[in-house]
Coordinates of C-alpha atoms in Angstrom, one line a residue:
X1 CA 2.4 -69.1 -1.6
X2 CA 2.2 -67.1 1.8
X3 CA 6.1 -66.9 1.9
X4 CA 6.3 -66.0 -1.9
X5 CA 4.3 -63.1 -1.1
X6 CA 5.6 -61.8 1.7
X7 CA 8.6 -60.2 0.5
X8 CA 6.4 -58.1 -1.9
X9 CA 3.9 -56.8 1.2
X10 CA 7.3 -56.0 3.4
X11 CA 8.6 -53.9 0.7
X12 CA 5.6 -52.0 0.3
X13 CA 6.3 -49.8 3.2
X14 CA 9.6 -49.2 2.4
X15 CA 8.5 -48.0 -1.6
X16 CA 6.2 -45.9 0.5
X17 CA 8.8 -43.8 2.4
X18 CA 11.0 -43.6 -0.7
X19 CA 7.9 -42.0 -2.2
X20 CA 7.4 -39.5 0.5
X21 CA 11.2 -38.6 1.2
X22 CA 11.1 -37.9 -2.8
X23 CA 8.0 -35.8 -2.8
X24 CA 9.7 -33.7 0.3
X25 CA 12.8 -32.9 -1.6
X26 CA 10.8 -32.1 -4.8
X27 CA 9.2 -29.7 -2.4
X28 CA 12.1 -27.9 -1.1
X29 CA 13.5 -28.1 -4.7
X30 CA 10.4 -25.8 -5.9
X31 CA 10.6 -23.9 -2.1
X32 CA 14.5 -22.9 -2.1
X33 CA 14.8 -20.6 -5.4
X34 CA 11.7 -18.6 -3.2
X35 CA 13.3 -18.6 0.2
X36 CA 16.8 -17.6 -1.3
X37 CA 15.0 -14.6 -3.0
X38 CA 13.0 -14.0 0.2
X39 CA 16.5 -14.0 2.3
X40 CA 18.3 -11.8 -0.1
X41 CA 16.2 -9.1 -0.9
X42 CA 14.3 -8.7 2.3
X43 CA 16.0 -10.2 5.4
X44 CA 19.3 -9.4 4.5
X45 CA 18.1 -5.6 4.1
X46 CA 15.7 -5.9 6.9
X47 CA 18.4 -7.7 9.4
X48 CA 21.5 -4.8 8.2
X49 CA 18.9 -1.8 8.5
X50 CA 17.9 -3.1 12.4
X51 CA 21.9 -3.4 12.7
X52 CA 22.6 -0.1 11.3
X53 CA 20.1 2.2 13.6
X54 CA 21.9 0.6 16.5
X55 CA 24.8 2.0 15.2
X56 CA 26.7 4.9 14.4
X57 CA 27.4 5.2 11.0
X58 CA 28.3 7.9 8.8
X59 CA 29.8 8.2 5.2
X60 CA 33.0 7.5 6.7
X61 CA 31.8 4.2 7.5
X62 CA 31.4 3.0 4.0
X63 CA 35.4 3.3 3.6
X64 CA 36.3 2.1 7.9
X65 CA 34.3 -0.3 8.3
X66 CA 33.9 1.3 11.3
X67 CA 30.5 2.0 12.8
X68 CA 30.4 2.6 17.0
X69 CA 27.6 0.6 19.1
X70 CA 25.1 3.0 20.7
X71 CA 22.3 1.2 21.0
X72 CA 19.2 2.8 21.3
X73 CA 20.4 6.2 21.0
X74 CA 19.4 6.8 17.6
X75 CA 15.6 5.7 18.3
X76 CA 16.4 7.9 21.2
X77 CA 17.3 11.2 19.3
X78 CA 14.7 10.2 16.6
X79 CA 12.1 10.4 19.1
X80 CA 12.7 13.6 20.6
X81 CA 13.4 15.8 17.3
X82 CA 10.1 17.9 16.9
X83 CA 10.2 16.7 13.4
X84 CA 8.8 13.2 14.1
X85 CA 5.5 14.4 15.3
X86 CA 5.5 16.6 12.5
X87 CA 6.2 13.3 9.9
X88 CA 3.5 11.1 12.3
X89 CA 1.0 13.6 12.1
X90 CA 1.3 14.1 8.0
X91 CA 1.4 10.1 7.6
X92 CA -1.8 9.7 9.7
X93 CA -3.4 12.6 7.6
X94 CA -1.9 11.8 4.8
X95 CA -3.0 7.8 5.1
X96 CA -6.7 8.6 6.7
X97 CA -7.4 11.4 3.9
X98 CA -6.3 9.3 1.1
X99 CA -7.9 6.1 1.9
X100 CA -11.3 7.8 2.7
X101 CA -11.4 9.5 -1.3
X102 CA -10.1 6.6 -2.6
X103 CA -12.7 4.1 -1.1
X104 CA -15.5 6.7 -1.6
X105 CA -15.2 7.4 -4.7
X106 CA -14.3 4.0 -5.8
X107 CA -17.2 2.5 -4.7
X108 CA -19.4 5.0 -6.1
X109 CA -17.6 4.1 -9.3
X110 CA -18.2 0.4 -9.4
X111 CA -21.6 0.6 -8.0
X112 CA -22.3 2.4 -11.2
X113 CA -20.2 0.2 -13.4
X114 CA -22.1 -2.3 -12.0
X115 CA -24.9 -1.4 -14.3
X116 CA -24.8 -2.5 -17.8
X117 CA -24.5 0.3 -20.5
X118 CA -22.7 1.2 -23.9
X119 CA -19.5 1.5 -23.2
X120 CA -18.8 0.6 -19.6
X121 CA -16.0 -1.5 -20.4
X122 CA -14.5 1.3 -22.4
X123 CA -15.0 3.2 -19.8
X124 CA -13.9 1.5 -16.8
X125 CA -10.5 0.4 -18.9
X126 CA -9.5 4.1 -19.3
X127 CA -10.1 5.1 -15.6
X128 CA -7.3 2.2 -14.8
X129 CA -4.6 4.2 -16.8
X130 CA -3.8 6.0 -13.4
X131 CA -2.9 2.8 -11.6
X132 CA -0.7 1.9 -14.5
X133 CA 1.2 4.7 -15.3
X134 CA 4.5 4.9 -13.0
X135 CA 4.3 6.6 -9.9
X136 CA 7.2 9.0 -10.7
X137 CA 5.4 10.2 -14.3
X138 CA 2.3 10.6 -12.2
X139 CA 3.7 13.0 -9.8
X140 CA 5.2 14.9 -12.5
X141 CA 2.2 15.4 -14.5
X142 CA 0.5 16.3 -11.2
X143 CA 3.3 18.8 -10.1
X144 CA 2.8 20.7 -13.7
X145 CA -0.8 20.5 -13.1
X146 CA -0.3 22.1 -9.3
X147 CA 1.8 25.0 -10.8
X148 CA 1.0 28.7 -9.4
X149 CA 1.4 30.9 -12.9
X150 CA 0.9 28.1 -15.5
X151 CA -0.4 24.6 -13.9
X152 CA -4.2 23.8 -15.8
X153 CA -5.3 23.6 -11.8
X154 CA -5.2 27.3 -11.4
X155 CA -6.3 28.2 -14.8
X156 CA -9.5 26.8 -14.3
X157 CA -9.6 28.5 -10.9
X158 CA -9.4 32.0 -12.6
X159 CA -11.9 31.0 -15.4
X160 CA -14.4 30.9 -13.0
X161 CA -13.5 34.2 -11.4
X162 CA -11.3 32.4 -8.3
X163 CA -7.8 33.4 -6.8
X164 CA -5.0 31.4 -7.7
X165 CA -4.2 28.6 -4.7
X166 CA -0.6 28.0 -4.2
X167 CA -0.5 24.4 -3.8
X168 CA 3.1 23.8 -4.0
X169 CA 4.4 26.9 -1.8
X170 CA 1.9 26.7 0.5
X171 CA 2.2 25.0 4.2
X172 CA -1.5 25.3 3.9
X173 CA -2.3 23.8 0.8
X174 CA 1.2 21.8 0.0
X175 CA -0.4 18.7 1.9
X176 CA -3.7 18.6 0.2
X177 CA -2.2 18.7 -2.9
X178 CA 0.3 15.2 -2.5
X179 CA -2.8 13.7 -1.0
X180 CA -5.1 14.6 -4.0
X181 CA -2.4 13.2 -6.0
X182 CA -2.3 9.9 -4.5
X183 CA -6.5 9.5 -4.3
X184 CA -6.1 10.1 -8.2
X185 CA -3.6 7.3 -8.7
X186 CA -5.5 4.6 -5.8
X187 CA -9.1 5.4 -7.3
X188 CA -9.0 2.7 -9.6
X189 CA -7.8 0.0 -7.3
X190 CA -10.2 0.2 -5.3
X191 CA -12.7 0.5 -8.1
X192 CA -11.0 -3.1 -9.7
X193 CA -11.6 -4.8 -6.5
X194 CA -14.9 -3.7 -5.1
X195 CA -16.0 -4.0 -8.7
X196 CA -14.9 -7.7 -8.8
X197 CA -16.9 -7.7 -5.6
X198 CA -20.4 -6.3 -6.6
X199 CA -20.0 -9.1 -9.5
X200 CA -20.0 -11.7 -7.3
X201 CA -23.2 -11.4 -5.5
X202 CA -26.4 -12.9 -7.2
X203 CA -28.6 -10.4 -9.0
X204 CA -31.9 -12.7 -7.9
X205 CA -31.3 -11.1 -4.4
X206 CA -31.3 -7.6 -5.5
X207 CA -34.9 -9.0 -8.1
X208 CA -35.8 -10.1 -4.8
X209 CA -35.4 -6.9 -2.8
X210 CA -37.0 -4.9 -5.7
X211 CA -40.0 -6.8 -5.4
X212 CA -40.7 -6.4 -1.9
X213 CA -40.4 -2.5 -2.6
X214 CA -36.9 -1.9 -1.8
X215 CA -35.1 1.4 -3.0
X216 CA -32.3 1.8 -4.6
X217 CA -30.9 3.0 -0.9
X218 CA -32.7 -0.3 0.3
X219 CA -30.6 -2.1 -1.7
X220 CA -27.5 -1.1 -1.5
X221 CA -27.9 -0.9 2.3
X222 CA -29.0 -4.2 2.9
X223 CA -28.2 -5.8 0.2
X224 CA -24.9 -5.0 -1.4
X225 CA -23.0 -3.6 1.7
X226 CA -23.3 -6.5 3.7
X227 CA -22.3 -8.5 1.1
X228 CA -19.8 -6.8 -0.1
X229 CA -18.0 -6.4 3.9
X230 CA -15.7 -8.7 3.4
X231 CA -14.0 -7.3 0.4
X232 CA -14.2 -3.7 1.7
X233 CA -12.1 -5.4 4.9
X234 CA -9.1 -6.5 2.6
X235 CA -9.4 -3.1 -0.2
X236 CA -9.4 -0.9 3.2
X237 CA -5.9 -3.0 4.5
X238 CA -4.2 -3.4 1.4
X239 CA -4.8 0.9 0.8
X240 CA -3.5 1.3 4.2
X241 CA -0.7 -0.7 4.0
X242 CA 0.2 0.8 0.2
X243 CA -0.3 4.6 1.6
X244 CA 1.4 4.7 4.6
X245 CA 5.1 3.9 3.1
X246 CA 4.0 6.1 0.0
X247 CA 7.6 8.0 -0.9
X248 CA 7.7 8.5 -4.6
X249 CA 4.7 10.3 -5.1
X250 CA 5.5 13.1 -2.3
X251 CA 9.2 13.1 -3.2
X252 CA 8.2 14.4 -6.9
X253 CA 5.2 16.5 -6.1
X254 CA 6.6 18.2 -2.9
X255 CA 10.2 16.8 -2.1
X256 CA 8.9 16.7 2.0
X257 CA 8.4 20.8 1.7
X258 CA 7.4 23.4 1.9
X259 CA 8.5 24.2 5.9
X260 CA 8.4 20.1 6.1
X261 CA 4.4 20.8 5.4
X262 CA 4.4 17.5 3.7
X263 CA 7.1 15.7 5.4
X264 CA 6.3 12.0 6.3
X265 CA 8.2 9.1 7.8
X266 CA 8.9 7.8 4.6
X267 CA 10.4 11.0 3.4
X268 CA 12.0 11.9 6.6
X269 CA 14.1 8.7 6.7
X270 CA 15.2 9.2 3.1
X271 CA 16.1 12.8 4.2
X272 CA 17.8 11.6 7.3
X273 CA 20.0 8.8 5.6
X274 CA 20.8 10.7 2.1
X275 CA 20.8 14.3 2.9
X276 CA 21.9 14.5 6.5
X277 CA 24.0 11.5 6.0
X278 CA 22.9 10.4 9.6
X279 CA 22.0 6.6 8.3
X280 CA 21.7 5.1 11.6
X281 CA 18.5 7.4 12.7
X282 CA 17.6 7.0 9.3
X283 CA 17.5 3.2 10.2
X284 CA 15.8 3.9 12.7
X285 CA 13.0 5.7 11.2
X286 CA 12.3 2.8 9.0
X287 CA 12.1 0.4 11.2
X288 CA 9.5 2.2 13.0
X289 CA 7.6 2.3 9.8
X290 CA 8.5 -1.4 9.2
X291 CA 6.5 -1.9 12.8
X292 CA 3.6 -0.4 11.8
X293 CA 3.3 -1.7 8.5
X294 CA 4.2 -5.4 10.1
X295 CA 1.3 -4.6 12.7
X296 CA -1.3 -3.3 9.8
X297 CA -0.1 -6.3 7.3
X298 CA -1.2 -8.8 10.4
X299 CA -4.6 -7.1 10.2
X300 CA -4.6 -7.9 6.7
X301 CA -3.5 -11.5 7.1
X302 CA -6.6 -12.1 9.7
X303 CA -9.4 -10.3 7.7
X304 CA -8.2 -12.1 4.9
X305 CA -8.2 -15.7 6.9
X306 CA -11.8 -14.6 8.4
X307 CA -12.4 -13.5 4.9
X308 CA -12.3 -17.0 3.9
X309 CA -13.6 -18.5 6.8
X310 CA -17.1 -17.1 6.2
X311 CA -17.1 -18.1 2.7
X312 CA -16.3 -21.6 3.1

């Protein structure tokens, strides 16, 4: 009987690794559509962009084939045009004004949708239409709206007895203008999110705060921001990485003018690549965006890991 059985215990191991080398290539079966799509559409680009600002191509290039080495010469000449602090400087303003209105005010928002009323749903439905319309139909209705003689911006301006702002033809105002355009459109992402987040913590600790005499202040101070930190982390990263490679928007409202007033790196490297036809600085531009972005998405990656860390 020990001999009969044997054969059945010694080919138990062996059923064993057939059963593991067939869940691995189920696996990579499921992995490989992914990682094909993923080395198309982004490392292909990604890997010809970082070979193209070492280069020096030009629309002749398309037809040669012929594109001369110079290798750090266009991060070179990028660097030292006055234009790229000019395009730094509106990104960082740009990024830091729009991220501050768009947190503020959606927080404000769901702190109040928060509360149960009549209509809140309703409500808080129709204040995501921004966030689904497209970007480029947003701009455009923004543009009208920014219009000197005839945009409903102004018009309201002179009912009240105001001047007229130019908002479009201004250096002054031009940048204001593409950033309250783009805290209109991020409002309700943040308010989705953070919403979602003031859900999720128990009402018996705010019944508890109220009863040991805590304001509405109180509450929200010790209460719902600490609470809701974690969430704020990951809405704060994903905003910054969204807003700081924001083209479409500018590119309707403002086209990078006026006097390059709204000009960022975004819009510089399209301006660079398909207006001055100098694609290798162009290339270059982008990947110095594609740095910081990389660096910021990082930060995203570990608050989201510490994230949940501190809820497990």
């Amino acid at each position: 009987m020990t001999l009969a059985a044997a054969p059945a215990v010694s080919s138990a191991p062996r059923a064993n690794r057939k059963s593991r080398r067939d869940n691995r290539f189920a696996a990579w079966a499921f992995l490989l559509p992914a990682l094909a799509y993923v080395v198309v559409f982004f490392g292909y680009p990604l890997a010809a962009n970082l070979v193209m600002s070492t280069q020096n191509y030009t629309v002749k290039s398309f037809y040669t084939g012929e594109a001369p080495f110079v290798g750090f010469a266009n991060y070179s000449a990028v660097l030292n045009n006055p234009l790229f602090s000019t395009a730094t400087l509106n990104t960082v303003l740009f990024t830091a004004g729009s991220l501050v209105f768009q947190f503020g005010i959606g927080l404000a928002l769901a702190v109040f949708f928060n509360g149960r009323f009549l209509g809140s749903a309703l409500l808080r439905s129709l204040l995501l239409l921004p966030w689904l319309l497209p970007l480029v139909v947003s701009g455009a209705v923004w543009r009208w709206m920014f219009d000197q003689d005839h945009g409903v911006l102004n018009a309201g301006l002179r009912a009240v007895g105001l001047d007229a702002v130019p908002w479009l033809s201004s250096t002054n105002w031009a940048l204001p203008a593409v950033i309250l355009t783009n805290i209109w459109i991020g409002i309700p992402f943040n308010l989705v999110i953070l919403h979602g987040g003031l859900r999720a913590i128990p009402a018996s600790l705010y019944e508890a705060a109220e009863l040991d005499g805590a304001g509405a202040w109180q509450r929200f101070r010790h209460v719902t921001w600490p609470l809701l930190r974690p969430v704020t982390g990951i809405v704060l990263m994903l905003g910054l990485v969204y807003t700081i490679k924001v083209f479409d928007v500018i590119m309707v409202v403002t086209g990078g003018g006026p006097a390059n007033a709204t000009q960022t790196l975004t819009t510089w490297s399209y301006r660079l690549s398909f207006q001055d036809f100098a694609f290798g600085q162009g290339a270059a531009v982008g990947n110095v965006l594609i740095v910081v972005a990389t660096v910021f998405g990082l930060l995203y990656l570990r608050s989201a890991k510490a994230t949940l860390a501190e809820a497990a």
